Amino acid sequence: MSSRNFSSAKQNVKPPQRGIFPLDHDSECKPFMEKYIACLQEHQDRHHLCRDLSKDYLQCRMDRKLMADEDLDKLGFSEDAKVEKAEEYDKSKEREGYVAGKHIDGRLKWWFQR
């Protein structure tokens, strides 16, 4: 039985995808992250209300080379992407007993049963 040496094979190294970046081991941007997380908790995870804090956190990471420099407009911080007057869904239909799909009459058949 022969053994193979896999270390001699050429390895293709790909750069990380956008959104994958080194950890902040020195906690350089931790204050920005903590403010953002606190804002999310305060606003029940409605991230559009914490948009500026998120932008500050990402800018901190870019300034300290913890992620690639990127135009913040391309990351969703342009004025066109700004969320204004977002309304939360109140689930009034569900409280009244509405169940999705229940209004469809008859038994549906799968594509292979037709």
PDB file of N, CA and C in Angstrom:
ATOM      1  N   MET A   1       0.840  -1.173   0.000  1.00  0.00           N
ATOM      2  CA  MET A   1       0.000   0.000   0.000  1.00  0.00           C
ATOM      3  C   MET A   1       0.888   1.240   0.000  1.00  0.00           C
ATOM      4  N   SER A   2       0.623   2.127  -0.870  1.00  0.00           N
ATOM      5  CA  SER A   2       1.458   3.320  -0.961  1.00  0.00           C
ATOM      6  C   SER A   2       0.810   4.477  -0.204  1.00  0.00           C
ATOM      7  N   SER A   3       1.636   5.314   0.341  1.00  0.00           N
ATOM      8  CA  SER A   3       1.113   6.493   1.046  1.00  0.00           C
ATOM      9  C   SER A   3       1.294   7.704   0.141  1.00  0.00           C
ATOM     10  N   ARG A   4       0.402   8.619   0.270  1.00  0.00           N
ATOM     11  CA  ARG A   4       0.470   9.834  -0.538  1.00  0.00           C
ATOM     12  C   ARG A   4       0.882  11.003   0.338  1.00  0.00           C
ATOM     13  N   ASN A   5       1.677  11.846  -0.242  1.00  0.00           N
ATOM     14  CA  ASN A   5       2.097  13.038   0.460  1.00  0.00           C
ATOM     15  C   ASN A   5       1.274  14.198  -0.077  1.00  0.00           C
ATOM     16  N   PHE A   6       0.284  14.597   0.687  1.00  0.00           N
ATOM     17  CA  PHE A   6      -0.615  15.655   0.224  1.00  0.00           C
ATOM     18  C   PHE A   6      -0.006  17.040   0.362  1.00  0.00           C
ATOM     19  N   SER A   7       1.030  17.169   1.155  1.00  0.00           N
ATOM     20  CA  SER A   7       1.609  18.492   1.357  1.00  0.00           C
ATOM     21  C   SER A   7       2.382  18.981   0.139  1.00  0.00           C
ATOM     22  N   SER A   8       2.768  18.083  -0.741  1.00  0.00           N
ATOM     23  CA  SER A   8       3.519  18.512  -1.915  1.00  0.00           C
ATOM     24  C   SER A   8       2.613  19.008  -3.039  1.00  0.00           C
ATOM     25  N   ALA A   9       1.316  18.760  -2.924  1.00  0.00           N
ATOM     26  CA  ALA A   9       0.386  19.223  -3.952  1.00  0.00           C
ATOM     27  C   ALA A   9       0.208  20.735  -3.864  1.00  0.00           C
ATOM     28  N   LYS A  10      -0.001  21.340  -5.006  1.00  0.00           N
ATOM     29  CA  LYS A  10      -0.202  22.789  -5.029  1.00  0.00           C
ATOM     30  C   LYS A  10      -1.557  23.111  -4.408  1.00  0.00           C
ATOM     31  N   GLN A  11      -1.543  24.051  -3.502  1.00  0.00           N
ATOM     32  CA  GLN A  11      -2.774  24.451  -2.836  1.00  0.00           C
ATOM     33  C   GLN A  11      -3.196  25.825  -3.332  1.00  0.00           C
ATOM     34  N   ASN A  12      -4.457  25.938  -3.671  1.00  0.00           N
ATOM     35  CA  ASN A  12      -5.000  27.222  -4.098  1.00  0.00           C
ATOM     36  C   ASN A  12      -5.585  27.922  -2.877  1.00  0.00           C
ATOM     37  N   VAL A  13      -5.069  29.080  -2.589  1.00  0.00           N
ATOM     38  CA  VAL A  13      -5.554  29.851  -1.462  1.00  0.00           C
ATOM     39  C   VAL A  13      -6.451  30.954  -1.983  1.00  0.00           C
ATOM     40  N   LYS A  14      -7.666  31.010  -1.449  1.00  0.00           N
ATOM     41  CA  LYS A  14      -8.613  32.033  -1.869  1.00  0.00           C
ATOM     42  C   LYS A  14      -8.699  33.097  -0.791  1.00  0.00           C
ATOM     43  N   PRO A  15      -8.839  34.346  -1.186  1.00  0.00           N
ATOM     44  CA  PRO A  15      -9.018  35.396  -0.179  1.00  0.00           C
ATOM     45  C   PRO A  15     -10.375  35.226   0.504  1.00  0.00           C
ATOM     46  N   PRO A  16     -10.524  35.737   1.715  1.00  0.00           N
ATOM     47  CA  PRO A  16     -11.812  35.591   2.397  1.00  0.00           C
ATOM     48  C   PRO A  16     -12.906  36.358   1.688  1.00  0.00           C
ATOM     49  N   GLN A  17     -14.119  35.863   1.833  1.00  0.00           N
ATOM     50  CA  GLN A  17     -15.261  36.528   1.235  1.00  0.00           C
ATOM     51  C   GLN A  17     -15.565  37.796   2.021  1.00  0.00           C
ATOM     52  N   ARG A  18     -16.335  38.670   1.419  1.00  0.00           N
ATOM     53  CA  ARG A  18     -16.730  39.899   2.103  1.00  0.00           C
ATOM     54  C   ARG A  18     -17.521  39.511   3.350  1.00  0.00           C
ATOM     55  N   GLY A  19     -17.234  40.177   4.432  1.00  0.00           N
ATOM     56  CA  GLY A  19     -17.917  39.877   5.675  1.00  0.00           C
ATOM     57  C   GLY A  19     -17.105  38.978   6.583  1.00  0.00           C
ATOM     58  N   ILE A  20     -16.059  38.353   6.058  1.00  0.00           N
ATOM     59  CA  ILE A  20     -15.189  37.520   6.871  1.00  0.00           C
ATOM     60  C   ILE A  20     -13.910  38.310   7.093  1.00  0.00           C
ATOM     61  N   PHE A  21     -13.620  38.611   8.336  1.00  0.00           N
ATOM     62  CA  PHE A  21     -12.454  39.416   8.623  1.00  0.00           C
ATOM     63  C   PHE A  21     -11.848  38.991   9.954  1.00  0.00           C
ATOM     64  N   PRO A  22     -10.619  39.396  10.228  1.00  0.00           N
ATOM     65  CA  PRO A  22      -9.939  38.978  11.459  1.00  0.00           C
ATOM     66  C   PRO A  22     -10.686  39.425  12.713  1.00  0.00           C
ATOM     67  N   LEU A  23     -10.526  38.637  13.755  1.00  0.00           N
ATOM     68  CA  LEU A  23     -11.121  38.993  15.036  1.00  0.00           C
ATOM     69  C   LEU A  23     -10.397  40.184  15.634  1.00  0.00           C
ATOM     70  N   ASP A  24     -11.082  40.904  16.444  1.00  0.00           N
ATOM     71  CA  ASP A  24     -10.535  42.082  17.104  1.00  0.00           C
ATOM     72  C   ASP A  24      -9.913  41.646  18.433  1.00  0.00           C
ATOM     73  N   HIS A  25      -8.755  41.004  18.350  1.00  0.00           N
ATOM     74  CA  HIS A  25      -8.114  40.444  19.543  1.00  0.00           C
ATOM     75  C   HIS A  25      -7.712  41.516  20.551  1.00  0.00           C
ATOM     76  N   ASP A  26      -7.384  42.695  20.093  1.00  0.00           N
ATOM     77  CA  ASP A  26      -6.951  43.764  20.993  1.00  0.00           C
ATOM     78  C   ASP A  26      -8.111  44.636  21.471  1.00  0.00           C
ATOM     79  N   SER A  27      -9.313  44.271  21.105  1.00  0.00           N
ATOM     80  CA  SER A  27     -10.531  44.995  21.515  1.00  0.00           C
ATOM     81  C   SER A  27     -10.481  46.473  21.142  1.00  0.00           C
ATOM     82  N   GLU A  28      -9.912  46.752  19.991  1.00  0.00           N
ATOM     83  CA  GLU A  28      -9.803  48.145  19.548  1.00  0.00           C
ATOM     84  C   GLU A  28     -11.164  48.748  19.224  1.00  0.00           C
ATOM     85  N   CYS A  29     -12.068  47.937  18.715  1.00  0.00           N
ATOM     86  CA  CYS A  29     -13.381  48.443  18.314  1.00  0.00           C
ATOM     87  C   CYS A  29     -14.493  47.974  19.253  1.00  0.00           C
ATOM     88  N   LYS A  30     -14.114  47.418  20.374  1.00  0.00           N
ATOM     89  CA  LYS A  30     -15.102  46.877  21.307  1.00  0.00           C
ATOM     90  C   LYS A  30     -16.085  47.934  21.810  1.00  0.00           C
ATOM     91  N   PRO A  31     -15.639  49.162  22.127  1.00  0.00           N
ATOM     92  CA  PRO A  31     -16.619  50.175  22.566  1.00  0.00           C
ATOM     93  C   PRO A  31     -17.701  50.449  21.519  1.00  0.00           C
ATOM     94  N   PHE A  32     -17.317  50.464  20.253  1.00  0.00           N
ATOM     95  CA  PHE A  32     -18.289  50.683  19.180  1.00  0.00           C
ATOM     96  C   PHE A  32     -19.270  49.509  19.096  1.00  0.00           C
ATOM     97  N   MET A  33     -18.733  48.287  19.238  1.00  0.00           N
ATOM     98  CA  MET A  33     -19.570  47.103  19.193  1.00  0.00           C
ATOM     99  C   MET A  33     -20.546  47.091  20.363  1.00  0.00           C
ATOM    100  N   GLU A  34     -20.061  47.428  21.553  1.00  0.00           N
ATOM    101  CA  GLU A  34     -20.918  47.405  22.735  1.00  0.00           C
ATOM    102  C   GLU A  34     -22.052  48.430  22.625  1.00  0.00           C
ATOM    103  N   LYS A  35     -21.757  49.604  22.076  1.00  0.00           N
ATOM    104  CA  LYS A  35     -22.808  50.607  21.877  1.00  0.00           C
ATOM    105  C   LYS A  35     -23.859  50.090  20.902  1.00  0.00           C
ATOM    106  N   TYR A  36     -23.396  49.434  19.831  1.00  0.00           N
ATOM    107  CA  TYR A  36     -24.325  48.898  18.833  1.00  0.00           C
ATOM    108  C   TYR A  36     -25.194  47.792  19.425  1.00  0.00           C
ATOM    109  N   ILE A  37     -24.589  46.872  20.161  1.00  0.00           N
ATOM    110  CA  ILE A  37     -25.336  45.777  20.774  1.00  0.00           C
ATOM    111  C   ILE A  37     -26.346  46.326  21.789  1.00  0.00           C
ATOM    112  N   ALA A  38     -25.935  47.314  22.586  1.00  0.00           N
ATOM    113  CA  ALA A  38     -26.845  47.928  23.560  1.00  0.00           C
ATOM    114  C   ALA A  38     -28.023  48.591  22.852  1.00  0.00           C
ATOM    115  N   CYS A  39     -27.750  49.235  21.731  1.00  0.00           N
ATOM    116  CA  CYS A  39     -28.809  49.872  20.951  1.00  0.00           C
ATOM    117  C   CYS A  39     -29.789  48.826  20.423  1.00  0.00           C
ATOM    118  N   LEU A  40     -29.266  47.711  19.919  1.00  0.00           N
ATOM    119  CA  LEU A  40     -30.140  46.635  19.433  1.00  0.00           C
ATOM    120  C   LEU A  40     -31.031  46.101  20.550  1.00  0.00           C
ATOM    121  N   GLN A  41     -30.449  45.908  21.726  1.00  0.00           N
ATOM    122  CA  GLN A  41     -31.230  45.405  22.850  1.00  0.00           C
ATOM    123  C   GLN A  41     -32.294  46.418  23.273  1.00  0.00           C
ATOM    124  N   GLU A  42     -31.926  47.683  23.273  1.00  0.00           N
ATOM    125  CA  GLU A  42     -32.862  48.728  23.669  1.00  0.00           C
ATOM    126  C   GLU A  42     -34.029  48.846  22.692  1.00  0.00           C
ATOM    127  N   HIS A  43     -33.756  48.644  21.412  1.00  0.00           N
ATOM    128  CA  HIS A  43     -34.788  48.798  20.380  1.00  0.00           C
ATOM    129  C   HIS A  43     -35.335  47.466  19.886  1.00  0.00           C
ATOM    130  N   GLN A  44     -35.180  46.412  20.673  1.00  0.00           N
ATOM    131  CA  GLN A  44     -35.737  45.088  20.353  1.00  0.00           C
ATOM    132  C   GLN A  44     -35.305  44.594  18.973  1.00  0.00           C
ATOM    133  N   ASP A  45     -34.002  44.690  18.714  1.00  0.00           N
ATOM    134  CA  ASP A  45     -33.357  44.183  17.500  1.00  0.00           C
ATOM    135  C   ASP A  45     -33.836  44.844  16.203  1.00  0.00           C
ATOM    136  N   ARG A  46     -34.347  46.044  16.291  1.00  0.00           N
ATOM    137  CA  ARG A  46     -34.704  46.793  15.071  1.00  0.00           C
ATOM    138  C   ARG A  46     -33.446  47.551  14.636  1.00  0.00           C
ATOM    139  N   HIS A  47     -32.678  46.899  13.785  1.00  0.00           N
ATOM    140  CA  HIS A  47     -31.350  47.387  13.417  1.00  0.00           C
ATOM    141  C   HIS A  47     -31.359  48.719  12.691  1.00  0.00           C
ATOM    142  N   HIS A  48     -32.442  49.040  12.024  1.00  0.00           N
ATOM    143  CA  HIS A  48     -32.462  50.314  11.293  1.00  0.00           C
ATOM    144  C   HIS A  48     -32.407  51.511  12.240  1.00  0.00           C
ATOM    145  N   LEU A  49     -32.771  51.315  13.502  1.00  0.00           N
ATOM    146  CA  LEU A  49     -32.696  52.395  14.481  1.00  0.00           C
ATOM    147  C   LEU A  49     -31.278  52.590  15.015  1.00  0.00           C
ATOM    148  N   CYS A  50     -30.406  51.613  14.770  1.00  0.00           N
ATOM    149  CA  CYS A  50     -29.017  51.667  15.249  1.00  0.00           C
ATOM    150  C   CYS A  50     -28.038  51.794  14.090  1.00  0.00           C
ATOM    151  N   ARG A  51     -28.501  52.280  12.992  1.00  0.00           N
ATOM    152  CA  ARG A  51     -27.728  52.334  11.751  1.00  0.00           C
ATOM    153  C   ARG A  51     -26.420  53.110  11.894  1.00  0.00           C
ATOM    154  N   ASP A  52     -26.463  54.250  12.547  1.00  0.00           N
ATOM    155  CA  ASP A  52     -25.257  55.077  12.689  1.00  0.00           C
ATOM    156  C   ASP A  52     -24.200  54.381  13.547  1.00  0.00           C
ATOM    157  N   LEU A  53     -24.637  53.665  14.570  1.00  0.00           N
ATOM    158  CA  LEU A  53     -23.687  52.945  15.418  1.00  0.00           C
ATOM    159  C   LEU A  53     -23.045  51.792  14.659  1.00  0.00           C
ATOM    160  N   SER A  54     -23.816  51.144  13.819  1.00  0.00           N
ATOM    161  CA  SER A  54     -23.276  50.073  12.983  1.00  0.00           C
ATOM    162  C   SER A  54     -22.241  50.621  12.013  1.00  0.00           C
ATOM    163  N   LYS A  55     -22.542  51.768  11.456  1.00  0.00           N
ATOM    164  CA  LYS A  55     -21.625  52.427  10.521  1.00  0.00           C
ATOM    165  C   LYS A  55     -20.319  52.802  11.229  1.00  0.00           C
ATOM    166  N   ASP A  56     -20.420  53.329  12.453  1.00  0.00           N
ATOM    167  CA  ASP A  56     -19.231  53.689  13.226  1.00  0.00           C
ATOM    168  C   ASP A  56     -18.375  52.464  13.534  1.00  0.00           C
ATOM    169  N   TYR A  57     -19.022  51.351  13.855  1.00  0.00           N
ATOM    170  CA  TYR A  57     -18.295  50.113  14.157  1.00  0.00           C
ATOM    171  C   TYR A  57     -17.531  49.613  12.932  1.00  0.00           C
ATOM    172  N   LEU A  58     -18.187  49.590  11.796  1.00  0.00           N
ATOM    173  CA  LEU A  58     -17.519  49.132  10.576  1.00  0.00           C
ATOM    174  C   LEU A  58     -16.394  50.075  10.170  1.00  0.00           C
ATOM    175  N   GLN A  59     -16.600  51.368  10.360  1.00  0.00           N
ATOM    176  CA  GLN A  59     -15.546  52.336  10.046  1.00  0.00           C
ATOM    177  C   GLN A  59     -14.345  52.123  10.955  1.00  0.00           C
ATOM    178  N   CYS A  60     -14.575  51.826  12.221  1.00  0.00           N
ATOM    179  CA  CYS A  60     -13.496  51.535  13.162  1.00  0.00           C
ATOM    180  C   CYS A  60     -12.697  50.319  12.684  1.00  0.00           C
ATOM    181  N   ARG A  61     -13.383  49.282  12.248  1.00  0.00           N
ATOM    182  CA  ARG A  61     -12.703  48.075  11.773  1.00  0.00           C
ATOM    183  C   ARG A  61     -11.870  48.371  10.524  1.00  0.00           C
ATOM    184  N   MET A  62     -12.402  49.195   9.636  1.00  0.00           N
ATOM    185  CA  MET A  62     -11.654  49.538   8.426  1.00  0.00           C
ATOM    186  C   MET A  62     -10.436  50.403   8.763  1.00  0.00           C
ATOM    187  N   ASP A  63     -10.594  51.343   9.683  1.00  0.00           N
ATOM    188  CA  ASP A  63      -9.486  52.224  10.064  1.00  0.00           C
ATOM    189  C   ASP A  63      -8.331  51.444  10.683  1.00  0.00           C
ATOM    190  N   ARG A  64      -8.654  50.358  11.376  1.00  0.00           N
ATOM    191  CA  ARG A  64      -7.623  49.570  12.055  1.00  0.00           C
ATOM    192  C   ARG A  64      -7.217  48.322  11.257  1.00  0.00           C
ATOM    193  N   LYS A  65      -7.623  48.287   9.985  1.00  0.00           N
ATOM    194  CA  LYS A  65      -7.268  47.203   9.055  1.00  0.00           C
ATOM    195  C   LYS A  65      -7.746  45.833   9.533  1.00  0.00           C
ATOM    196  N   LEU A  66      -8.891  45.822  10.222  1.00  0.00           N
ATOM    197  CA  LEU A  66      -9.498  44.559  10.634  1.00  0.00           C
ATOM    198  C   LEU A  66     -10.473  44.056   9.576  1.00  0.00           C
ATOM    199  N   MET A  67     -10.689  44.868   8.579  1.00  0.00           N
ATOM    200  CA  MET A  67     -11.460  44.453   7.406  1.00  0.00           C
ATOM    201  C   MET A  67     -11.014  45.337   6.250  1.00  0.00           C
ATOM    202  N   ALA A  68     -11.285  44.869   5.061  1.00  0.00           N
ATOM    203  CA  ALA A  68     -10.876  45.611   3.868  1.00  0.00           C
ATOM    204  C   ALA A  68     -11.624  46.937   3.791  1.00  0.00           C
ATOM    205  N   ASP A  69     -10.928  47.958   3.306  1.00  0.00           N
ATOM    206  CA  ASP A  69     -11.587  49.249   3.098  1.00  0.00           C
ATOM    207  C   ASP A  69     -12.650  49.087   2.024  1.00  0.00           C
ATOM    208  N   GLU A  70     -13.815  49.574   2.331  1.00  0.00           N
ATOM    209  CA  GLU A  70     -14.947  49.454   1.417  1.00  0.00           C
ATOM    210  C   GLU A  70     -15.770  50.725   1.542  1.00  0.00           C
ATOM    211  N   ASP A  71     -16.325  51.151   0.439  1.00  0.00           N
ATOM    212  CA  ASP A  71     -17.194  52.313   0.468  1.00  0.00           C
ATOM    213  C   ASP A  71     -18.440  51.956   1.285  1.00  0.00           C
ATOM    214  N   LEU A  72     -18.741  52.754   2.298  1.00  0.00           N
ATOM    215  CA  LEU A  72     -19.873  52.444   3.169  1.00  0.00           C
ATOM    216  C   LEU A  72     -21.200  52.489   2.423  1.00  0.00           C
ATOM    217  N   ASP A  73     -21.268  53.241   1.354  1.00  0.00           N
ATOM    218  CA  ASP A  73     -22.484  53.251   0.543  1.00  0.00           C
ATOM    219  C   ASP A  73     -22.751  51.870  -0.048  1.00  0.00           C
ATOM    220  N   LYS A  74     -21.681  51.168  -0.417  1.00  0.00           N
ATOM    221  CA  LYS A  74     -21.838  49.815  -0.977  1.00  0.00           C
ATOM    222  C   LYS A  74     -22.207  48.803   0.099  1.00  0.00           C
ATOM    223  N   LEU A  75     -21.976  49.147   1.355  1.00  0.00           N
ATOM    224  CA  LEU A  75     -22.327  48.255   2.457  1.00  0.00           C
ATOM    225  C   LEU A  75     -23.727  48.536   2.995  1.00  0.00           C
ATOM    226  N   GLY A  76     -24.473  49.387   2.308  1.00  0.00           N
ATOM    227  CA  GLY A  76     -25.856  49.630   2.689  1.00  0.00           C
ATOM    228  C   GLY A  76     -26.071  50.874   3.522  1.00  0.00           C
ATOM    229  N   PHE A  77     -25.109  51.784   3.538  1.00  0.00           N
ATOM    230  CA  PHE A  77     -25.243  52.994   4.339  1.00  0.00           C
ATOM    231  C   PHE A  77     -25.479  54.240   3.490  1.00  0.00           C
ATOM    232  N   SER A  78     -25.892  54.060   2.258  1.00  0.00           N
ATOM    233  CA  SER A  78     -26.192  55.223   1.419  1.00  0.00           C
ATOM    234  C   SER A  78     -27.530  55.825   1.867  1.00  0.00           C
ATOM    235  N   GLU A  79     -27.760  57.053   1.479  1.00  0.00           N
ATOM    236  CA  GLU A  79     -29.023  57.708   1.845  1.00  0.00           C
ATOM    237  C   GLU A  79     -30.215  57.002   1.198  1.00  0.00           C
ATOM    238  N   ASP A  80     -29.995  56.399   0.030  1.00  0.00           N
ATOM    239  CA  ASP A  80     -31.078  55.671  -0.643  1.00  0.00           C
ATOM    240  C   ASP A  80     -31.497  54.431   0.136  1.00  0.00           C
ATOM    241  N   ALA A  81     -30.558  53.841   0.870  1.00  0.00           N
ATOM    242  CA  ALA A  81     -30.844  52.613   1.603  1.00  0.00           C
ATOM    243  C   ALA A  81     -31.360  52.871   3.008  1.00  0.00           C
ATOM    244  N   LYS A  82     -31.457  54.118   3.382  1.00  0.00           N
ATOM    245  CA  LYS A  82     -31.899  54.461   4.736  1.00  0.00           C
ATOM    246  C   LYS A  82     -33.366  54.097   4.922  1.00  0.00           C
ATOM    247  N   VAL A  83     -33.661  53.453   6.037  1.00  0.00           N
ATOM    248  CA  VAL A  83     -35.028  53.035   6.349  1.00  0.00           C
ATOM    249  C   VAL A  83     -35.690  54.143   7.162  1.00  0.00           C
ATOM    250  N   GLU A  84     -36.807  54.600   6.679  1.00  0.00           N
ATOM    251  CA  GLU A  84     -37.552  55.637   7.389  1.00  0.00           C
ATOM    252  C   GLU A  84     -38.987  55.182   7.568  1.00  0.00           C
ATOM    253  N   LYS A  85     -39.536  55.503   8.717  1.00  0.00           N
ATOM    254  CA  LYS A  85     -40.939  55.213   9.024  1.00  0.00           C
ATOM    255  C   LYS A  85     -41.258  53.732   8.871  1.00  0.00           C
ATOM    256  N   ALA A  86     -40.378  52.887   9.346  1.00  0.00           N
ATOM    257  CA  ALA A  86     -40.653  51.449   9.299  1.00  0.00           C
ATOM    258  C   ALA A  86     -41.720  51.115  10.324  1.00  0.00           C
ATOM    259  N   GLU A  87     -42.689  50.326   9.930  1.00  0.00           N
ATOM    260  CA  GLU A  87     -43.764  49.936  10.837  1.00  0.00           C
ATOM    261  C   GLU A  87     -43.617  48.466  11.176  1.00  0.00           C
ATOM    262  N   GLU A  88     -43.808  48.178  12.436  1.00  0.00           N
ATOM    263  CA  GLU A  88     -43.758  46.794  12.880  1.00  0.00           C
ATOM    264  C   GLU A  88     -45.107  46.142  12.599  1.00  0.00           C
ATOM    265  N   TYR A  89     -45.061  44.892  12.191  1.00  0.00           N
ATOM    266  CA  TYR A  89     -46.289  44.143  11.957  1.00  0.00           C
ATOM    267  C   TYR A  89     -46.896  43.776  13.300  1.00  0.00           C
ATOM    268  N   ASP A  90     -48.167  44.047  13.488  1.00  0.00           N
ATOM    269  CA  ASP A  90     -48.796  43.875  14.796  1.00  0.00           C
ATOM    270  C   ASP A  90     -49.400  42.487  15.036  1.00  0.00           C
ATOM    271  N   LYS A  91     -49.367  41.621  14.059  1.00  0.00           N
ATOM    272  CA  LYS A  91     -49.878  40.244  14.161  1.00  0.00           C
ATOM    273  C   LYS A  91     -51.367  40.193  14.519  1.00  0.00           C
ATOM    274  N   SER A  92     -52.106  41.183  14.059  1.00  0.00           N
ATOM    275  CA  SER A  92     -53.536  41.209  14.372  1.00  0.00           C
ATOM    276  C   SER A  92     -54.281  40.051  13.706  1.00  0.00           C
ATOM    277  N   LYS A  93     -53.867  39.662  12.506  1.00  0.00           N
ATOM    278  CA  LYS A  93     -54.522  38.531  11.841  1.00  0.00           C
ATOM    279  C   LYS A  93     -54.348  37.241  12.643  1.00  0.00           C
ATOM    280  N   GLU A  94     -53.146  37.026  13.148  1.00  0.00           N
ATOM    281  CA  GLU A  94     -52.879  35.814  13.906  1.00  0.00           C
ATOM    282  C   GLU A  94     -53.685  35.779  15.208  1.00  0.00           C
ATOM    283  N   ARG A  95     -53.847  36.943  15.851  1.00  0.00           N
ATOM    284  CA  ARG A  95     -54.636  36.995  17.083  1.00  0.00           C
ATOM    285  C   ARG A  95     -56.096  36.668  16.820  1.00  0.00           C
ATOM    286  N   GLU A  96     -56.556  36.955  15.603  1.00  0.00           N
ATOM    287  CA  GLU A  96     -57.941  36.661  15.236  1.00  0.00           C
ATOM    288  C   GLU A  96     -58.114  35.211  14.784  1.00  0.00           C
ATOM    289  N   GLY A  97     -57.035  34.447  14.727  1.00  0.00           N
ATOM    290  CA  GLY A  97     -57.138  33.041  14.384  1.00  0.00           C
ATOM    291  C   GLY A  97     -56.706  32.690  12.980  1.00  0.00           C
ATOM    292  N   TYR A  98     -56.167  33.625  12.240  1.00  0.00           N
ATOM    293  CA  TYR A  98     -55.725  33.371  10.872  1.00  0.00           C
ATOM    294  C   TYR A  98     -54.533  32.418  10.875  1.00  0.00           C
ATOM    295  N   VAL A  99     -54.596  31.412  10.009  1.00  0.00           N
ATOM    296  CA  VAL A  99     -53.487  30.488   9.827  1.00  0.00           C
ATOM    297  C   VAL A  99     -53.141  30.482   8.347  1.00  0.00           C
ATOM    298  N   ALA A 100     -51.880  30.719   8.037  1.00  0.00           N
ATOM    299  CA  ALA A 100     -51.445  30.790   6.643  1.00  0.00           C
ATOM    300  C   ALA A 100     -51.717  29.475   5.929  1.00  0.00           C
ATOM    301  N   GLY A 101     -52.321  29.554   4.754  1.00  0.00           N
ATOM    302  CA  GLY A 101     -52.582  28.382   3.933  1.00  0.00           C
ATOM    303  C   GLY A 101     -53.883  27.675   4.255  1.00  0.00           C
ATOM    304  N   LYS A 102     -54.507  28.012   5.352  1.00  0.00           N
ATOM    305  CA  LYS A 102     -55.730  27.310   5.751  1.00  0.00           C
ATOM    306  C   LYS A 102     -56.926  27.697   4.878  1.00  0.00           C
ATOM    307  N   HIS A 103     -56.819  28.816   4.203  1.00  0.00           N
ATOM    308  CA  HIS A 103     -57.908  29.284   3.351  1.00  0.00           C
ATOM    309  C   HIS A 103     -58.004  28.503   2.038  1.00  0.00           C
ATOM    310  N   ILE A 104     -57.020  27.687   1.732  1.00  0.00           N
ATOM    311  CA  ILE A 104     -57.011  26.939   0.477  1.00  0.00           C
ATOM    312  C   ILE A 104     -57.909  25.721   0.630  1.00  0.00           C
ATOM    313  N   ASP A 105     -58.887  25.597  -0.286  1.00  0.00           N
ATOM    314  CA  ASP A 105     -59.825  24.483  -0.226  1.00  0.00           C
ATOM    315  C   ASP A 105     -59.243  23.254  -0.902  1.00  0.00           C
ATOM    316  N   GLY A 106     -59.613  22.101  -0.408  1.00  0.00           N
ATOM    317  CA  GLY A 106     -59.220  20.850  -1.042  1.00  0.00           C
ATOM    318  C   GLY A 106     -57.816  20.429  -0.683  1.00  0.00           C
ATOM    319  N   ARG A 107     -57.519  19.215  -1.045  1.00  0.00           N
ATOM    320  CA  ARG A 107     -56.219  18.650  -0.760  1.00  0.00           C
ATOM    321  C   ARG A 107     -55.314  18.881  -1.967  1.00  0.00           C
ATOM    322  N   LEU A 108     -54.147  19.442  -1.731  1.00  0.00           N
ATOM    323  CA  LEU A 108     -53.205  19.681  -2.805  1.00  0.00           C
ATOM    324  C   LEU A 108     -52.440  18.408  -3.125  1.00  0.00           C
ATOM    325  N   LYS A 109     -52.094  18.254  -4.374  1.00  0.00           N
ATOM    326  CA  LYS A 109     -51.314  17.099  -4.802  1.00  0.00           C
ATOM    327  C   LYS A 109     -49.909  17.540  -5.143  1.00  0.00           C
ATOM    328  N   TRP A 110     -48.987  16.678  -4.847  1.00  0.00           N
ATOM    329  CA  TRP A 110     -47.607  16.916  -5.223  1.00  0.00           C
ATOM    330  C   TRP A 110     -47.469  16.759  -6.724  1.00  0.00           C
ATOM    331  N   TRP A 111     -46.386  17.256  -7.285  1.00  0.00           N
ATOM    332  CA  TRP A 111     -46.180  17.215  -8.731  1.00  0.00           C
ATOM    333  C   TRP A 111     -46.179  15.793  -9.249  1.00  0.00           C
ATOM    334  N   PHE A 112     -45.725  14.845  -8.464  1.00  0.00           N
ATOM    335  CA  PHE A 112     -45.663  13.453  -8.935  1.00  0.00           C
ATOM    336  C   PHE A 112     -46.994  12.730  -8.755  1.00  0.00           C
ATOM    337  N   GLN A 113     -47.963  13.327  -8.092  1.00  0.00           N
ATOM    338  CA  GLN A 113     -49.263  12.720  -7.896  1.00  0.00           C
ATOM    339  C   GLN A 113     -50.287  13.186  -8.936  1.00  0.00           C
ATOM    340  N   ARG A 114     -49.920  14.122  -9.772  1.00  0.00           N
ATOM    341  CA  ARG A 114     -50.871  14.679 -10.739  1.00  0.00           C
ATOM    342  C   ARG A 114     -51.045  13.789 -11.923  1.00  0.00           C
TER     343      ARG A 114
END
